[in-house]
Every structure is written in structure tokens, then in C-alpha cells.
mmCIF file of C-alpha atoms and ligand atoms in Angstrom:
data_model
loop_
_atom_site.group_PDB
_atom_site.id
_atom_site.type_symbol
_atom_site.label_atom_id
_atom_site.label_comp_id
_atom_site.label_asym_id
_atom_site.label_seq_id
_atom_site.Cartn_x
_atom_site.Cartn_y
_atom_site.Cartn_z
ATOM 1 C CA UNK A 1 -14.691 23.405 80.012
ATOM 2 C CA UNK A 2 -17.679 25.706 80.108
ATOM 3 C CA UNK A 3 -20.641 25.266 82.391
ATOM 4 C CA UNK A 4 -23.231 22.620 81.662
ATOM 5 C CA UNK A 5 -26.929 23.468 81.404
ATOM 6 C CA UNK A 6 -29.718 20.884 81.333
ATOM 7 C CA UNK A 7 -32.611 21.885 79.072
ATOM 8 C CA UNK A 8 -35.962 20.333 79.977
ATOM 9 C CA UNK A 9 -38.374 20.570 77.044
ATOM 10 C CA UNK A 10 -35.653 21.218 74.453
ATOM 11 C CA UNK A 11 -37.677 19.609 71.672
ATOM 12 C CA UNK A 12 -40.435 22.163 72.293
ATOM 13 C CA UNK A 13 -41.030 25.148 70.018
ATOM 14 C CA UNK A 14 -39.461 27.525 72.552
ATOM 15 C CA UNK A 15 -37.010 25.135 74.189
ATOM 16 C CA UNK A 16 -35.062 24.348 71.036
ATOM 17 C CA UNK A 17 -33.899 27.936 70.329
ATOM 18 C CA UNK A 18 -32.757 28.273 73.950
ATOM 19 C CA UNK A 19 -30.701 25.077 73.680
ATOM 20 C CA UNK A 20 -29.151 26.361 70.442
ATOM 21 C CA UNK A 21 -28.313 29.787 71.859
ATOM 22 C CA UNK A 22 -26.748 28.266 74.977
ATOM 23 C CA UNK A 23 -24.613 26.061 72.765
ATOM 24 C CA UNK A 24 -23.681 28.986 70.528
ATOM 25 C CA UNK A 25 -22.670 30.970 73.607
ATOM 26 C CA UNK A 26 -20.240 28.245 74.649
ATOM 27 C CA UNK A 27 -22.206 26.290 77.249
ATOM 28 C CA UNK A 28 -22.302 22.519 77.310
ATOM 29 C CA UNK A 29 -25.912 21.633 76.653
ATOM 30 C CA UNK A 30 -27.579 18.498 77.927
ATOM 31 C CA UNK A 31 -31.024 17.613 76.617
ATOM 32 C CA UNK A 32 -33.504 15.720 78.798
ATOM 33 C CA UNK A 33 -35.401 13.568 76.309
ATOM 34 C CA UNK A 34 -38.449 11.391 76.738
ATOM 35 C CA UNK A 35 -37.862 10.190 73.203
ATOM 36 C CA UNK A 36 -34.168 9.971 72.301
ATOM 37 C CA UNK A 37 -34.978 9.291 68.660
ATOM 38 C CA UNK A 38 -36.993 12.494 68.358
ATOM 39 C CA UNK A 39 -34.342 14.537 70.171
ATOM 40 C CA UNK A 40 -31.506 13.189 68.041
ATOM 41 C CA UNK A 41 -33.339 14.312 64.900
ATOM 42 C CA UNK A 42 -33.375 17.854 66.288
ATOM 43 C CA UNK A 43 -29.917 18.028 67.909
ATOM 44 C CA UNK A 44 -26.601 16.774 66.557
ATOM 45 C CA UNK A 45 -23.950 14.937 68.558
ATOM 46 C CA UNK A 46 -22.489 18.172 69.935
ATOM 47 C CA UNK A 47 -25.460 18.101 72.326
ATOM 48 C CA UNK A 48 -25.578 15.499 75.048
ATOM 49 C CA UNK A 49 -28.907 13.701 75.026
ATOM 50 C CA UNK A 50 -29.998 11.890 78.174
ATOM 51 C CA UNK A 51 -33.099 9.740 78.579
ATOM 52 C CA UNK A 52 -35.520 10.956 81.171
ATOM 53 C CA UNK A 53 -38.856 12.347 82.168
ATOM 54 C CA UNK A 54 -39.420 15.441 84.259
ATOM 55 C CA UNK A 55 -41.987 13.539 86.297
ATOM 56 C CA UNK A 56 -39.442 10.926 87.281
ATOM 57 C CA UNK A 57 -37.105 12.020 90.094
ATOM 58 C CA UNK A 58 -34.663 9.188 89.414
ATOM 59 C CA UNK A 59 -34.007 10.268 85.833
ATOM 60 C CA UNK A 60 -33.709 13.908 86.908
ATOM 61 C CA UNK A 61 -31.127 12.941 89.532
ATOM 62 C CA UNK A 62 -28.954 11.474 86.806
ATOM 63 C CA UNK A 63 -29.585 14.223 84.276
ATOM 64 C CA UNK A 64 -28.676 16.993 86.689
ATOM 65 C CA UNK A 65 -25.308 15.440 87.518
ATOM 66 C CA UNK A 66 -22.628 18.083 87.024
ATOM 67 C CA UNK A 67 -25.063 20.752 85.833
ATOM 68 C CA UNK A 68 -24.556 24.396 86.727
ATOM 69 C CA UNK A 69 -28.041 25.286 85.564
ATOM 70 C CA UNK A 70 -31.365 23.973 84.363
ATOM 71 C CA UNK A 71 -33.672 25.663 81.878
ATOM 72 C CA UNK A 72 -37.317 24.574 82.144
ATOM 73 C CA UNK A 73 -39.562 24.788 79.075
ATOM 74 C CA UNK A 74 -42.769 22.890 79.767
ATOM 75 C CA UNK A 75 -46.350 23.382 78.664
ATOM 76 C CA UNK A 76 -49.781 22.231 79.718
ATOM 77 C CA UNK A 77 -50.969 20.330 82.741
ATOM 78 C CA UNK A 78 -47.587 18.951 83.804
ATOM 79 C CA UNK A 79 -45.932 22.349 84.000
ATOM 80 C CA UNK A 80 -46.354 23.056 87.698
ATOM 81 C CA UNK A 81 -45.623 19.499 88.854
ATOM 82 C CA UNK A 82 -42.661 19.300 86.468
ATOM 83 C CA UNK A 83 -41.158 22.460 87.935
ATOM 84 C CA UNK A 84 -41.792 21.199 91.472
ATOM 85 C CA UNK A 85 -39.986 17.965 90.675
ATOM 86 C CA UNK A 86 -36.959 19.752 89.216
ATOM 87 C CA UNK A 87 -36.838 22.088 92.206
ATOM 88 C CA UNK A 88 -37.037 19.191 94.653
ATOM 89 C CA UNK A 89 -34.036 17.450 93.068
ATOM 90 C CA UNK A 90 -31.880 20.464 92.083
ATOM 91 C CA UNK A 91 -30.552 21.507 95.540
ATOM 92 C CA UNK A 92 -28.986 18.128 96.310
ATOM 93 C CA UNK A 93 -27.354 18.119 92.872
ATOM 94 C CA UNK A 94 -25.696 21.474 93.536
ATOM 95 C CA UNK A 95 -27.559 23.296 90.757
ATOM 96 C CA UNK A 96 -26.697 26.992 90.916
ATOM 97 C CA UNK A 97 -29.158 28.514 88.462
ATOM 98 C CA UNK A 98 -32.705 27.905 87.236
ATOM 99 C CA UNK A 99 -34.273 29.609 84.248
ATOM 100 C CA UNK A 100 -37.931 29.065 83.417
ATOM 101 C CA UNK A 101 -40.429 30.243 80.801
ATOM 102 C CA UNK A 102 -43.565 31.646 82.387
ATOM 103 C CA UNK A 103 -45.803 34.242 80.683
ATOM 104 C CA UNK A 104 -46.474 37.956 80.452
ATOM 105 C CA UNK A 105 -49.900 37.708 82.103
ATOM 106 C CA UNK A 106 -48.786 35.726 85.149
ATOM 107 C CA UNK A 107 -50.009 37.783 88.102
ATOM 108 C CA UNK A 108 -51.942 36.691 91.162
ATOM 109 C CA UNK A 109 -55.093 38.521 90.019
ATOM 110 C CA UNK A 110 -55.131 36.404 86.838
ATOM 111 C CA UNK A 111 -54.879 33.026 88.538
ATOM 112 C CA UNK A 112 -58.583 32.375 87.886
ATOM 113 C CA UNK A 113 -57.277 31.093 84.526
ATOM 114 C CA UNK A 114 -55.904 27.556 85.140
ATOM 115 C CA UNK A 115 -52.774 27.873 82.980
ATOM 116 C CA UNK A 116 -51.844 31.118 84.683
ATOM 117 C CA UNK A 117 -52.398 29.546 88.082
ATOM 118 C CA UNK A 118 -50.045 26.681 87.221
ATOM 119 C CA UNK A 119 -47.385 29.128 86.061
ATOM 120 C CA UNK A 120 -47.909 31.368 89.083
ATOM 121 C CA UNK A 121 -47.417 28.419 91.457
ATOM 122 C CA UNK A 122 -44.439 27.139 89.456
ATOM 123 C CA UNK A 123 -42.812 30.568 89.744
ATOM 124 C CA UNK A 124 -43.488 30.607 93.495
ATOM 125 C CA UNK A 125 -41.833 27.198 93.876
ATOM 126 C CA UNK A 126 -38.744 28.463 92.051
ATOM 127 C CA UNK A 127 -38.572 31.709 94.059
ATOM 128 C CA UNK A 128 -38.848 29.787 97.318
ATOM 129 C CA UNK A 129 -36.225 27.187 96.340
ATOM 130 C CA UNK A 130 -33.293 29.332 97.422
ATOM 131 C CA UNK A 131 -31.593 28.580 94.084
ATOM 132 C CA UNK A 132 -30.702 31.701 92.077
ATOM 133 C CA UNK A 133 -33.186 32.040 89.223
ATOM 134 C CA UNK A 134 -34.240 34.093 86.243
ATOM 135 C CA UNK A 135 -37.897 33.771 85.323
ATOM 136 C CA UNK A 136 -38.877 34.785 81.804
ATOM 137 C CA UNK A 137 -42.336 36.201 81.179
ATOM 138 C CA UNK A 138 -42.644 36.602 77.414
ATOM 139 C CA UNK A 139 -45.614 37.917 75.509
ATOM 140 C CA UNK A 140 -46.930 36.268 72.310
ATOM 141 C CA UNK A 141 -44.254 34.748 70.117
ATOM 142 C CA UNK A 142 -44.172 35.360 66.376
ATOM 143 C CA UNK A 143 -43.726 31.584 66.103
ATOM 144 C CA UNK A 144 -47.349 31.195 67.301
ATOM 145 C CA UNK A 145 -48.827 32.870 64.220
ATOM 146 C CA UNK A 146 -48.747 29.765 61.948
ATOM 147 C CA UNK A 147 -51.027 28.021 64.450
ATOM 148 C CA UNK A 148 -53.826 30.421 63.498
ATOM 149 C CA UNK A 149 -53.895 29.244 59.885
ATOM 150 C CA UNK A 150 -55.898 26.065 59.324
ATOM 151 C CA UNK A 151 -57.397 24.478 56.207
ATOM 152 C CA UNK A 152 -56.843 27.529 54.023
ATOM 153 C CA UNK A 153 -58.288 29.971 56.556
ATOM 154 C CA UNK A 154 -56.666 32.382 58.961
ATOM 155 C CA UNK A 155 -58.691 33.247 62.004
ATOM 156 C CA UNK A 156 -58.474 35.009 65.310
ATOM 157 C CA UNK A 157 -60.794 34.223 68.216
ATOM 158 C CA UNK A 158 -62.643 37.249 69.520
ATOM 159 C CA UNK A 159 -62.089 40.877 68.583
ATOM 160 C CA UNK A 160 -58.594 41.122 70.153
ATOM 161 C CA UNK A 161 -58.490 44.925 70.480
ATOM 162 C CA UNK A 162 -55.231 44.915 72.534
ATOM 163 C CA UNK A 163 -51.791 45.584 71.152
ATOM 164 C CA UNK A 164 -49.229 42.810 71.620
ATOM 165 C CA UNK A 165 -45.478 43.227 71.248
ATOM 166 C CA UNK A 166 -44.875 39.962 69.404
ATOM 167 C CA UNK A 167 -41.370 38.667 70.112
ATOM 168 C CA UNK A 168 -39.165 36.344 68.050
ATOM 169 C CA UNK A 169 -38.003 33.133 69.753
ATOM 170 C CA UNK A 170 -34.455 33.983 68.691
ATOM 171 C CA UNK A 171 -34.482 37.238 70.677
ATOM 172 C CA UNK A 172 -35.954 35.509 73.721
ATOM 173 C CA UNK A 173 -33.449 32.628 73.524
ATOM 174 C CA UNK A 174 -30.537 35.060 73.283
ATOM 175 C CA UNK A 175 -31.805 36.779 76.444
ATOM 176 C CA UNK A 176 -32.123 33.495 78.358
ATOM 177 C CA UNK A 177 -28.604 32.498 77.399
ATOM 178 C CA UNK A 178 -27.218 35.924 78.293
ATOM 179 C CA UNK A 179 -28.812 35.688 81.747
ATOM 180 C CA UNK A 180 -26.503 32.758 82.599
ATOM 181 C CA UNK A 181 -23.466 35.041 82.279
ATOM 182 C CA UNK A 182 -24.741 37.900 84.417
ATOM 183 C CA UNK A 183 -24.887 38.115 88.197
ATOM 184 C CA UNK A 184 -27.349 40.990 87.970
ATOM 185 C CA UNK A 185 -29.802 38.761 86.079
ATOM 186 C CA UNK A 186 -30.317 36.666 89.185
ATOM 187 C CA UNK A 187 -33.564 36.480 91.164
ATOM 188 C CA UNK A 188 -35.520 38.517 88.654
ATOM 189 C CA UNK A 189 -38.674 38.149 86.603
ATOM 190 C CA UNK A 190 -38.026 39.430 83.106
ATOM 191 C CA UNK A 191 -40.895 40.594 80.914
ATOM 192 C CA UNK A 192 -39.981 39.982 77.297
ATOM 193 C CA UNK A 193 -41.790 42.142 74.770
ATOM 194 C CA UNK A 194 -40.845 42.553 71.109
ATOM 195 C CA UNK A 195 -40.024 45.880 69.457
ATOM 196 C CA UNK A 196 -43.471 46.795 68.007
ATOM 197 C CA UNK A 197 -46.987 46.772 69.403
ATOM 198 C CA UNK A 198 -49.457 45.240 66.927
ATOM 199 C CA UNK A 199 -53.015 44.042 66.757
ATOM 200 C CA UNK A 200 -53.252 40.272 66.452
ATOM 201 C CA UNK A 201 -55.229 40.606 63.209
ATOM 202 C CA UNK A 202 -52.527 42.825 61.670
ATOM 203 C CA UNK A 203 -49.698 40.513 62.695
ATOM 204 C CA UNK A 204 -51.524 37.513 61.228
ATOM 205 C CA UNK A 205 -52.320 39.478 58.050
ATOM 206 C CA UNK A 206 -48.635 40.328 57.617
ATOM 207 C CA UNK A 207 -47.670 36.674 58.159
ATOM 208 C CA UNK A 208 -50.285 35.429 55.673
ATOM 209 C CA UNK A 209 -49.291 37.982 53.033
ATOM 210 C CA UNK A 210 -45.910 36.243 52.761
ATOM 211 C CA UNK A 211 -46.729 32.609 53.463
ATOM 212 C CA UNK A 212 -50.386 32.256 52.454
ATOM 213 C CA UNK A 213 -51.024 34.887 49.761
ATOM 214 C CA UNK A 214 -54.192 33.005 48.744
ATOM 215 C CA UNK A 215 -55.791 34.013 52.072
ATOM 216 C CA UNK A 216 -57.265 37.452 51.519
ATOM 217 C CA UNK A 217 -59.099 37.925 54.791
ATOM 218 C CA UNK A 218 -58.379 37.330 58.461
ATOM 219 C CA UNK A 219 -61.599 35.958 59.937
ATOM 220 C CA UNK A 220 -62.789 36.822 63.398
ATOM 221 C CA UNK A 221 -64.413 33.863 65.105
ATOM 222 C CA UNK A 222 -66.617 34.731 68.099
ATOM 223 C CA UNK A 223 -65.778 32.700 71.178
ATOM 224 C CA UNK A 224 -69.196 31.063 71.321
ATOM 225 C CA UNK A 225 -68.812 29.819 67.729
ATOM 226 C CA UNK A 226 -65.306 28.523 68.495
ATOM 227 C CA UNK A 227 -66.618 26.690 71.552
ATOM 228 C CA UNK A 228 -69.413 25.016 69.581
ATOM 229 C CA UNK A 229 -67.043 23.960 66.776
ATOM 230 C CA UNK A 230 -64.483 22.713 69.295
ATOM 231 C CA UNK A 231 -67.203 20.647 71.004
ATOM 232 C CA UNK A 232 -68.507 19.190 67.729
ATOM 233 C CA UNK A 233 -65.011 18.340 66.505
ATOM 234 C CA UNK A 234 -63.878 17.214 69.938
ATOM 235 C CA UNK A 235 -60.883 19.526 69.475
ATOM 236 C CA UNK A 236 -59.158 20.216 72.794
ATOM 237 C CA UNK A 237 -56.599 22.341 70.954
ATOM 238 C CA UNK A 238 -59.259 24.681 69.554
ATOM 239 C CA UNK A 239 -61.060 24.864 72.883
ATOM 240 C CA UNK A 240 -57.854 25.853 74.635
ATOM 241 C CA UNK A 241 -56.834 28.361 71.927
ATOM 242 C CA UNK A 242 -60.217 30.074 72.138
ATOM 243 C CA UNK A 243 -60.190 30.177 75.955
ATOM 244 C CA UNK A 244 -56.635 31.428 75.901
ATOM 245 C CA UNK A 245 -57.433 34.289 73.533
ATOM 246 C CA UNK A 246 -60.510 35.215 75.568
ATOM 247 C CA UNK A 247 -58.259 35.359 78.620
ATOM 248 C CA UNK A 248 -55.780 37.616 76.820
ATOM 249 C CA UNK A 249 -58.509 39.857 75.452
ATOM 250 C CA UNK A 250 -59.604 40.404 79.035
ATOM 251 C CA UNK A 251 -56.268 40.866 80.798
ATOM 252 C CA UNK A 252 -54.023 42.192 77.993
ATOM 253 C CA UNK A 253 -50.253 42.078 77.870
ATOM 254 C CA UNK A 254 -48.840 42.607 81.355
ATOM 255 C CA UNK A 255 -45.495 43.623 82.806
ATOM 256 C CA UNK A 256 -42.801 46.145 82.030
ATOM 257 C CA UNK A 257 -39.936 44.975 79.792
ATOM 258 C CA UNK A 258 -37.598 47.878 80.734
ATOM 259 C CA UNK A 259 -35.432 45.897 83.158
ATOM 260 C CA UNK A 260 -35.071 42.916 80.817
ATOM 261 C CA UNK A 261 -34.162 45.238 77.974
ATOM 262 C CA UNK A 262 -31.581 47.064 80.075
ATOM 263 C CA UNK A 263 -29.885 43.984 81.530
ATOM 264 C CA UNK A 264 -30.229 41.473 78.706
ATOM 265 C CA UNK A 265 -30.439 43.688 75.619
ATOM 266 C CA UNK A 266 -33.798 44.533 74.060
ATOM 267 C CA UNK A 267 -35.374 42.333 71.381
ATOM 268 C CA UNK A 268 -34.650 43.779 67.951
ATOM 269 C CA UNK A 269 -36.334 41.382 65.543
ATOM 270 C CA UNK A 270 -39.437 42.985 64.040
ATOM 271 C CA UNK A 271 -42.187 40.908 62.467
ATOM 272 C CA UNK A 272 -40.980 41.987 59.054
ATOM 273 C CA UNK A 273 -37.437 40.782 59.840
ATOM 274 C CA UNK A 274 -38.740 37.521 61.289
ATOM 275 C CA UNK A 275 -40.792 36.839 58.157
ATOM 276 C CA UNK A 276 -37.738 37.418 55.954
ATOM 277 C CA UNK A 277 -35.584 35.137 58.151
ATOM 278 C CA UNK A 278 -38.241 32.430 58.051
ATOM 279 C CA UNK A 279 -38.569 32.697 54.285
ATOM 280 C CA UNK A 280 -34.781 32.472 53.855
ATOM 281 C CA UNK A 281 -34.675 29.310 55.975
ATOM 282 C CA UNK A 282 -37.295 27.565 53.816
HETATM 283 N N1 NAP B 301 -46.507 30.449 72.354
HETATM 284 C C1 NAP B 301 -46.417 31.620 72.946
HETATM 285 O O1 NAP B 301 -46.675 32.676 72.332
HETATM 286 C C2 NAP B 301 -45.967 31.683 74.389
HETATM 287 C C3 NAP B 301 -45.836 32.920 75.013
HETATM 288 C C4 NAP B 301 -45.380 32.980 76.326
HETATM 289 C C5 NAP B 301 -45.098 31.804 77.016
HETATM 290 N N2 NAP B 301 -45.260 30.606 76.388
HETATM 291 C C6 NAP B 301 -44.979 29.380 77.161
HETATM 292 O O2 NAP B 301 -43.881 28.686 76.641
HETATM 293 C C7 NAP B 301 -43.895 27.368 77.201
HETATM 294 C C8 NAP B 301 -43.268 26.408 76.235
HETATM 295 O O3 NAP B 301 -43.966 26.414 75.033
HETATM 296 P P1 NAP B 301 -43.555 25.450 73.812
HETATM 297 O O4 NAP B 301 -44.347 25.949 72.653
HETATM 298 O O5 NAP B 301 -42.096 25.315 73.682
HETATM 299 O O6 NAP B 301 -44.154 24.061 74.306
HETATM 300 P P2 NAP B 301 -44.085 22.670 73.567
HETATM 301 O O7 NAP B 301 -43.669 22.836 72.138
HETATM 302 O O8 NAP B 301 -45.355 21.978 73.884
HETATM 303 O O9 NAP B 301 -42.860 21.929 74.307
HETATM 304 C C9 NAP B 301 -43.014 21.269 75.513
HETATM 305 C C10 NAP B 301 -41.756 20.463 75.785
HETATM 306 O O10 NAP B 301 -41.918 19.780 77.024
HETATM 307 C C11 NAP B 301 -41.465 18.448 76.858
HETATM 308 N N3 NAP B 301 -42.133 17.575 77.813
HETATM 309 C C12 NAP B 301 -43.462 17.367 77.953
HETATM 310 N N4 NAP B 301 -43.682 16.488 78.933
HETATM 311 C C13 NAP B 301 -42.462 16.137 79.434
HETATM 312 C C14 NAP B 301 -42.031 15.269 80.448
HETATM 313 N N5 NAP B 301 -42.902 14.558 81.178
HETATM 314 N N6 NAP B 301 -40.701 15.169 80.689
HETATM 315 C C15 NAP B 301 -39.801 15.863 79.963
HETATM 316 N N7 NAP B 301 -40.158 16.708 78.972
HETATM 317 C C16 NAP B 301 -41.466 16.836 78.719
HETATM 318 C C17 NAP B 301 -41.809 18.104 75.432
HETATM 319 O O11 NAP B 301 -41.017 17.009 75.031
HETATM 320 P P3 NAP B 301 -41.482 15.861 74.000
HETATM 321 O O12 NAP B 301 -40.710 16.175 72.751
HETATM 322 O O13 NAP B 301 -41.026 14.613 74.650
HETATM 323 O O14 NAP B 301 -42.964 15.961 73.851
HETATM 324 C C18 NAP B 301 -41.424 19.400 74.733
HETATM 325 O O15 NAP B 301 -40.039 19.402 74.487
HETATM 326 C C19 NAP B 301 -45.339 27.098 77.564
HETATM 327 O O16 NAP B 301 -45.447 26.977 78.953
HETATM 328 C C20 NAP B 301 -46.072 28.331 77.089
HETATM 329 O O17 NAP B 301 -47.130 28.688 77.946
HETATM 330 C C21 NAP B 301 -45.666 30.519 75.098
#
């Protein structure tokens, strides 16, 4: 029997491909699910689904039974506390490996941004746990692009003059899964950057050309306009997206992907390839 990995946040946009790659690579995959019904619509019976919540130590105790590793894919306010809870339970369950999705901009000098601070502290907790780990610091995912199309309009907040090496979730998930097989992937932070540097506007234009041909122009929404609209609409999602892009415009894409590429195999999926794959799946 191959090793068992618990995936926390497997129903998430970036957790699901990791669970699938682990399975495809021969691991036994256990899914921690807050909502079993939702999880069983995503994963068939070859995945083991267990009820639980990352904030509840008791359910984590049970879910980590017999697990070699745990992959953590959380977002938002619970991220740091969720990681701390996993790390507090994992040693007594004999967990031998933790993988975790952080971000490409997670450096101490950027911790003025709350999300980055949570990720920075979550990473610190993992590093100090004594459990071998691989921390993944990916840049923007191609899978994020659809979120910037709303009500027949495609828009980017701010001017976004920086180049980003958009990465496909499939490439990232393959790298996470590979890390579980390699001793030299242990106790490292891996920066995951895709094969081509692009402006956000150009990436979104390319995406829209295929999936929203009716949209002829990528709009640029100034941050102050986005903030006013978000306030009027009471949209927390828009407020966060605008703040997040302002943060990225300021700090850019950080880290050097050379070590990740050398050890885990560089991402190969270009935006063009990703668009074709997505179209074929539809
Ligand atoms: N998008 C990008 O370009 C990008 C780039 C770099 C890094 N990242 C990072 O990637 C991470 C994951 O993103 P994502 O898009 O996959 O997030 P997501 O879709 O919001 O997924 C979050 C997952 O966490 C689970 N979850 C939430 N609360 C939980 C709890 N109390 N107990 C157990 N599970 C819980 C959710 O399960 P339910 O199904 O129960 O809700 C869901 O499966 C984020 O931290 C993000 O910052 C994203």
C-alpha cells in the first residue's frame, strides 16, 4: 500500500488538482471535508472522505490517523490558525511531511499586507514544527483569470505594469505531488512561476479572446473607483480583489523559481496551452 496523504481544502480551486495528482501518482488520498455531500460530488469513491474541520482538533486527530503527509490548502482569515491547528496535532500522529500553499510575495517586508502576514506566520509555524516540509510559493494562477470577468466586462484593478509568470494549477499540483517522493524537496520553499512573463491585461485579453469573444476591451479600473463601487455594493470580494492587486502592483512577483524547477521539473503549460485544455474539457 502506498503512503496516505490528507488534503485539507481539497474542494478548493487549488486543492482539488493536488488531490488528483497525488492520487494519479499512486498515493492514497484522504479528503478532510466540512461538507461530505459537496466533497463527494467532486471526488469519487477511490478517495477517502472524512468529516472534519481544520479548526477542530478532535476531527484532525482522527483524520490524520495513519497519514504520512498532510497538504494544506486554505484561504482567507482562517489560514494561519488552520495551519497552527494542523501543526499542533501532526507530531503526535506521526506525520512525516507537510506541504502548504503560500504565495510568491510572502516575505517579511511585505507583512504590512494582512494576507501576507497570515501566510508568513503560517510558514514560520511549519518551519518551526520540526516536521519535514515543502512550502509552495506560487505566483498568479491561470485559473484566477475567469474571476476578472463579470457581467459582460473584463477588468483589471490598477495599471498592473509588472510581468507575472502565470502558472497552471496542473503544473503546480504535479510539483506538489512530486515533492512527496523526493528527499531533496524537504525543508524548502519553492517559488512556482509559469513559463512566460505576461502583463495581467494581456493574459486576460488572451483568455477573453477564446471564452468571451464579445468582450473587445480589457478595462482598467482605478483603485479608488473599485473601492467606492465595493463600498456601495457591499462587496467584500471586490474590495479584497482591488486591495490584493494594489499590493501586487507595489511589490511585484517575488522569489526565484530556479530551485523548484531543478528539483521538481519546471512548469511547461503556457497560457495558450491552458486555454486549449480548458476549451477541450468544456
Ligand atoms: N489564486 C491565485 O492565483 C493564488 C496564487 C498563489 C497562492 N494562492 C493561494 O492558494 C490558496 C488556496 O486557494 P484556493 O483558491 O484553492 O482557495 P479556496 O477555493 O477558497 O479553497 C479553500 C478550501 O479550504 C476549505 N476550508 C475552508 N475552511 C475550512 C475549515 N474550517 N476546515 C476545513 N477546510 C476548510 C474549503 O472547503 P469548503 O469546500 O468546505 O469550503 C476549500 O476546500 C490561498 O491561500 C491563496 O492565497 C492563490
